[in-house]
Coordinates of C-alpha atoms and ligand atoms in Angstrom, one line a residue:
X28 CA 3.7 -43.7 26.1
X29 CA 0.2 -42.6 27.4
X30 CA -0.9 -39.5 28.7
X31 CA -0.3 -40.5 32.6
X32 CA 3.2 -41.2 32.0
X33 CA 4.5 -38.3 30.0
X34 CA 2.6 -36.5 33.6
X35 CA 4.8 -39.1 35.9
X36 CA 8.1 -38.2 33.9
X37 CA 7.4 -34.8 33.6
X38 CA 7.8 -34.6 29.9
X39 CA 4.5 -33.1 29.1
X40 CA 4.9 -30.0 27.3
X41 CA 1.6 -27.5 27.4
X42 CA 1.3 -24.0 25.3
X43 CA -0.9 -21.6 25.8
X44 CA -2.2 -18.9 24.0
X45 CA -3.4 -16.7 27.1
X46 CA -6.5 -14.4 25.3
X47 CA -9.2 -12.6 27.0
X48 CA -7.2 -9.9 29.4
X49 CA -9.2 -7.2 27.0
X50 CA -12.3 -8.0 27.1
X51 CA -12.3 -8.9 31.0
X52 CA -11.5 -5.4 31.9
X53 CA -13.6 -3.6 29.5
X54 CA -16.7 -5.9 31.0
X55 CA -15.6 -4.5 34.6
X56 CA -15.3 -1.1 32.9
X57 CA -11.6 -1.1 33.2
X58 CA -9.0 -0.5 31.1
X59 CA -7.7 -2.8 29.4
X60 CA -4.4 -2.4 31.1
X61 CA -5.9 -3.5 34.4
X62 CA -7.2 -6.9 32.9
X63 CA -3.3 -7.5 31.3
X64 CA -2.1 -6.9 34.9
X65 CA -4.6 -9.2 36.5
X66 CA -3.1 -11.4 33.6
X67 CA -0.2 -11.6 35.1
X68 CA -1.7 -12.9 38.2
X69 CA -2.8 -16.0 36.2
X70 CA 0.0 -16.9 34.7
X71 CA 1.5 -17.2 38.5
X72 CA -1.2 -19.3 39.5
X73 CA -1.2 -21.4 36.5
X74 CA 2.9 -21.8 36.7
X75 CA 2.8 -23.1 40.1
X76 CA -0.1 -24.9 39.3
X77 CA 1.6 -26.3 36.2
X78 CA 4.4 -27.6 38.0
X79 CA 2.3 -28.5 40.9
X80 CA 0.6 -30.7 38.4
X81 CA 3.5 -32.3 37.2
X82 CA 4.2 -30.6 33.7
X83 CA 7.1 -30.5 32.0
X84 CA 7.2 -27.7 30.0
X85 CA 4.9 -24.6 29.9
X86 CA 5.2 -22.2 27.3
X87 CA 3.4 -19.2 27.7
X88 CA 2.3 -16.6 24.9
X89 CA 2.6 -13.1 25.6
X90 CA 3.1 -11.1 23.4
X91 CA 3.0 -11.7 19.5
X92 CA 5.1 -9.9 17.0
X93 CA 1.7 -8.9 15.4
X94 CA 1.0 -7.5 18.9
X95 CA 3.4 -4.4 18.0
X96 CA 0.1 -2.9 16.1
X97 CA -1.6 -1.9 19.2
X98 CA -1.7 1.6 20.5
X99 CA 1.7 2.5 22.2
X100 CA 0.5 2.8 25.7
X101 CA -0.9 -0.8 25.9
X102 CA 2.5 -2.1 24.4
X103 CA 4.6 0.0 26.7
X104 CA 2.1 -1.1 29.5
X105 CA 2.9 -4.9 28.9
X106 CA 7.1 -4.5 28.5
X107 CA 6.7 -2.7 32.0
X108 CA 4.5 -5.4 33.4
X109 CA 6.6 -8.2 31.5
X110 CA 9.8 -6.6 33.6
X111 CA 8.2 -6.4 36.5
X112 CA 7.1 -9.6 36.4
X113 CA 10.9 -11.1 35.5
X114 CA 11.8 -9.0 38.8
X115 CA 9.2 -10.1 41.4
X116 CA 9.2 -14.2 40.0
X117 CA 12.8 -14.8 39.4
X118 CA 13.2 -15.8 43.1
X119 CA 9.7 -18.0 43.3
X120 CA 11.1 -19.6 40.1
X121 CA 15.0 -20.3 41.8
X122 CA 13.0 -21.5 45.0
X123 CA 11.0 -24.2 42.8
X124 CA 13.7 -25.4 40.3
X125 CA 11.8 -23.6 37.3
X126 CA 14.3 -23.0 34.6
X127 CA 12.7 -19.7 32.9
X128 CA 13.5 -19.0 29.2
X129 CA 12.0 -16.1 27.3
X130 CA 11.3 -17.2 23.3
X131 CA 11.5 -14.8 20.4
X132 CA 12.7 -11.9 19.0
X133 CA 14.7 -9.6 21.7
X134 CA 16.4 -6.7 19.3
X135 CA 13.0 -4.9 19.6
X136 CA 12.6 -5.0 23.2
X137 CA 13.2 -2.5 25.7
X138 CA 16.8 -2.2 26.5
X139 CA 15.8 -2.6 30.3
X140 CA 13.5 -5.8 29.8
X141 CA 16.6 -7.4 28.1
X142 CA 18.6 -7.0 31.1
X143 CA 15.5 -8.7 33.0
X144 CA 15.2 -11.5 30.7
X145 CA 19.3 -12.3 31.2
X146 CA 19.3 -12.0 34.6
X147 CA 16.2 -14.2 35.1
X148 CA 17.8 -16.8 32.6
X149 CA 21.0 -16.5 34.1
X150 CA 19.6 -17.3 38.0
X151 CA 17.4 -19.9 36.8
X152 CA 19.7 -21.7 34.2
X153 CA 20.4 -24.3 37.4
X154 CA 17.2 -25.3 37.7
X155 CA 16.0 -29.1 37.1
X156 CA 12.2 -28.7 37.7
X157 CA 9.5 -27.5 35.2
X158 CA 11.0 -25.2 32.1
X159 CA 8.9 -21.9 32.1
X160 CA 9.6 -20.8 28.4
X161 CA 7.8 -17.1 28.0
X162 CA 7.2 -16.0 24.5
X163 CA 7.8 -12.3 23.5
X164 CA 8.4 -11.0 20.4
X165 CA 7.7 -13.8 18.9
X166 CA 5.8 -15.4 15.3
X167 CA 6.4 -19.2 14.6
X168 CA 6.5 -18.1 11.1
X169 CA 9.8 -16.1 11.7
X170 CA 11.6 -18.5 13.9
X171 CA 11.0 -21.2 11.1
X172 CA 12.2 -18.8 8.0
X173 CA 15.0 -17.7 10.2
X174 CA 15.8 -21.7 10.9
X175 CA 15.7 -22.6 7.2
X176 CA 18.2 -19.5 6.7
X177 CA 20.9 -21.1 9.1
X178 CA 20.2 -24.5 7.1
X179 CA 21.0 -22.6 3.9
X180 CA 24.0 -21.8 5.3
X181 CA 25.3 -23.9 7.2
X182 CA 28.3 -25.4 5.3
X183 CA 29.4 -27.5 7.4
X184 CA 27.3 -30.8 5.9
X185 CA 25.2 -31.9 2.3
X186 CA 23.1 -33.9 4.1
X187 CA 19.2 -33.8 3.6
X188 CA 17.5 -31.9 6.6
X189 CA 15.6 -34.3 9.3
X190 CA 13.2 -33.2 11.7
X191 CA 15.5 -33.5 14.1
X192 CA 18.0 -31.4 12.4
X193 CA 15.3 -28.6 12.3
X194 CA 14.2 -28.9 15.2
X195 CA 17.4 -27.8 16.5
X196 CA 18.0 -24.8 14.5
X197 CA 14.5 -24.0 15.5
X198 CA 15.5 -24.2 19.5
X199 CA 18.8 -22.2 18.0
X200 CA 16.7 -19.4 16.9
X201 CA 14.8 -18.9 20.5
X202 CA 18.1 -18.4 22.1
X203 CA 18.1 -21.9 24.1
X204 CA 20.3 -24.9 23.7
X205 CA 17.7 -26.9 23.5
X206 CA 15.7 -27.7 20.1
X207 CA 12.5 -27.2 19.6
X208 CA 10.0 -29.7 21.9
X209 CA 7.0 -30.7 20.5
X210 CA 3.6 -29.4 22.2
X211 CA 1.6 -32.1 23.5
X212 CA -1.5 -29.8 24.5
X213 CA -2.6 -26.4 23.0
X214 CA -4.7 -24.5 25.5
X215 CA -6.2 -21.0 24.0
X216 CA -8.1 -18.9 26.6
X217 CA -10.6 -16.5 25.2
X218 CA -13.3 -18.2 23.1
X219 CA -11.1 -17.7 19.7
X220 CA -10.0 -20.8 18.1
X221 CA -6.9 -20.4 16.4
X222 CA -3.0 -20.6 16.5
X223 CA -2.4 -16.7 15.8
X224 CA 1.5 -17.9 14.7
X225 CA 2.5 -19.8 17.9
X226 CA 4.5 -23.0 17.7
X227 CA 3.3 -24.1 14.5
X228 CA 6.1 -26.7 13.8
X229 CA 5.7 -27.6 17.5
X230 CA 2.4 -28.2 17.8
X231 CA 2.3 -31.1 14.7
X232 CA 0.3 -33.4 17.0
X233 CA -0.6 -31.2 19.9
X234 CA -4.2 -32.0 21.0
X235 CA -6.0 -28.8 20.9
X236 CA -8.7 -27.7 23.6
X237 CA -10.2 -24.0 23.7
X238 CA -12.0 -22.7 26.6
X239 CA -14.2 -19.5 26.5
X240 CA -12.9 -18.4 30.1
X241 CA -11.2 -15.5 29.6
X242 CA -7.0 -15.8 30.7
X243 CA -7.4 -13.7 33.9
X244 CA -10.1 -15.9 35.5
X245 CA -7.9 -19.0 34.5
X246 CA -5.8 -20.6 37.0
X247 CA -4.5 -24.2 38.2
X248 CA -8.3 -26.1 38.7
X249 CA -8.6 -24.8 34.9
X250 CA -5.2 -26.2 33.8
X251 CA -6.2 -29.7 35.8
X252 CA -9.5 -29.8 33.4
X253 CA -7.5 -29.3 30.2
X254 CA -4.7 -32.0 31.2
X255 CA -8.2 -34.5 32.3
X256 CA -9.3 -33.7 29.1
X257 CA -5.8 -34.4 27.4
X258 CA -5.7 -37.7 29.1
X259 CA -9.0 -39.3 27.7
X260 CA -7.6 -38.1 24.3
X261 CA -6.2 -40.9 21.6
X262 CA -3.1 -39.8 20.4
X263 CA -2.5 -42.2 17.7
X264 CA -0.2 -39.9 15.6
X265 CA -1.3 -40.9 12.3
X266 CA -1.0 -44.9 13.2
X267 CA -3.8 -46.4 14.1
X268 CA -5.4 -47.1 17.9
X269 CA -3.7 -50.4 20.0
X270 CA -7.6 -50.9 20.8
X271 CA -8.0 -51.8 17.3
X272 CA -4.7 -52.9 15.8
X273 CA -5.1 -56.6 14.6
Ligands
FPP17 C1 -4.3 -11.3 24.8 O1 -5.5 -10.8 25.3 C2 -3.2 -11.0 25.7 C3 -2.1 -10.4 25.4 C4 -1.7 -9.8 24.1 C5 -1.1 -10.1 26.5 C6 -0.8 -11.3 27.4 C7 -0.2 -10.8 28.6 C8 -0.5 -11.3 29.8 C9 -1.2 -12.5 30.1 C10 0.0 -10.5 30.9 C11 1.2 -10.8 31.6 C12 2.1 -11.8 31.1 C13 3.3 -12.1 31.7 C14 4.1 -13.2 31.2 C15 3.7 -11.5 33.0 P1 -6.2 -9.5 24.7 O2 -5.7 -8.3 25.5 O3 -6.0 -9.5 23.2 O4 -7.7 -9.8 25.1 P2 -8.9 -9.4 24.2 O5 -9.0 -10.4 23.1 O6 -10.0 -9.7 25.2 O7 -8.8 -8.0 23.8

């Protein structure tokens, strides 16, 4: 399948690591709260861009279980924004057919953005459009050790683990029927380039492309430049190129 047609079937699955929000509102002498909440104005451009655009999937990192170490007010600053958000989009979302999930860890979370996470998941669940999965709380690292725990013990079968099987344990883990999707295309924002513990079984043989444009200054012409880029890319997946195959 090339690149145009995972667009037409809207089975492209994009992650991104969303970087920057810091340093964009220190270099406006902000605080950095004010370049998280612009943040959050990208992500709804680059949602309704994505879908715009034709993706499938968009998986959105926002908030890392490493991400506890920062001072309390920023972390209380994003839950608040995070709710907030789940509040003013869940309508947009139900309007556009996005199916919103929220991936990782929720027994840390505030009692209050729990409630906004089910009720966004709840009046979203209908939805047949793009799948807007939102990662919070979350470290691939966990959701993997916790996914080889349920294979441990689940007694129900001997049989040698597939990918498959894995996979959907994985998806298991993130509170969603579904198992885990692959990651076509790896966007980090920001200048950094590295995975920071997102979607590491996922992203196998997801093409990687890094951008120094800091997240709030990103938006849908910026997510159209990754996917051109994506589409001149040769996913050969460890065989080797039809352009060359004998
Ligand atoms: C990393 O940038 C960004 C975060 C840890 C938070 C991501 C949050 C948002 C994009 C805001 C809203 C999200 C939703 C889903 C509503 P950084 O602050 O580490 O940037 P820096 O590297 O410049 O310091």
């Amino acid at each position: 399948m090339d690149q145009s047609s995972f667009r037409q079937a809207g089975a492209l699955h994009v992650g991104i690591i969303m970087d920057g929000n810091g340093r964009w509102a220190i270099g406006r002498g902000l605080p950095r709260t004010a370049g998280h909440a612009e943040g959050a104005r990208a992500v709804r451009r680059t949602v309704e861009g994505a879908a715009r655009l034709g993706v499938g999937t968009l998986t959105l990192y926002a908030f890392s279980a490493d991400n506890w170490r920062r001072p309390s007010g920023e972390v209380g600053a994003l839950m608040r924004l995070f709710r907030r958000y789940l509040a003013a989009e869940t309508a947009r979302c139900v309007d556009n057919g996005i199916r919103l999930t929220i991936v990782g860890r929720r027994d840390r979370l505030p009692r209050a953005l729990v409630h906004a996470i089910e009720g966004a998941e709840r009046a979203t669940a209908g939805g047949t459009g793009m799948r807007l999965r939102i990662a919070i709380d979350y470290s691939s690292r966990d959701a993997i050790l916790r996914a080889a725990e349920r294979l441990r013990d689940d007694a129900a079968t001997d049989e040698s683990p597939t990918h498959e099987r894995f996979a959907k344990l994985l998806g298991a883990v993130h509170h969603q029927m579904q198992p885990a999707a692959d990651v076509d295309l790896l966007i980090r924002t920001g200048g950094e380039r590295r995975l920071s513990d997102f979607l590491l079984w996922e992203c196998a043989y997801a093409e990687l492309y890094f951008t120094a444009r800091l997240w709030p200054d990103f938006g849908e012409p910026e997510l159209a430049a990754a996917l051109d880029d994506f589409a001149s890319r040769d996913r050969r997946f460890g065989a080797i190129t039809s352009a060359v195959a004998g």
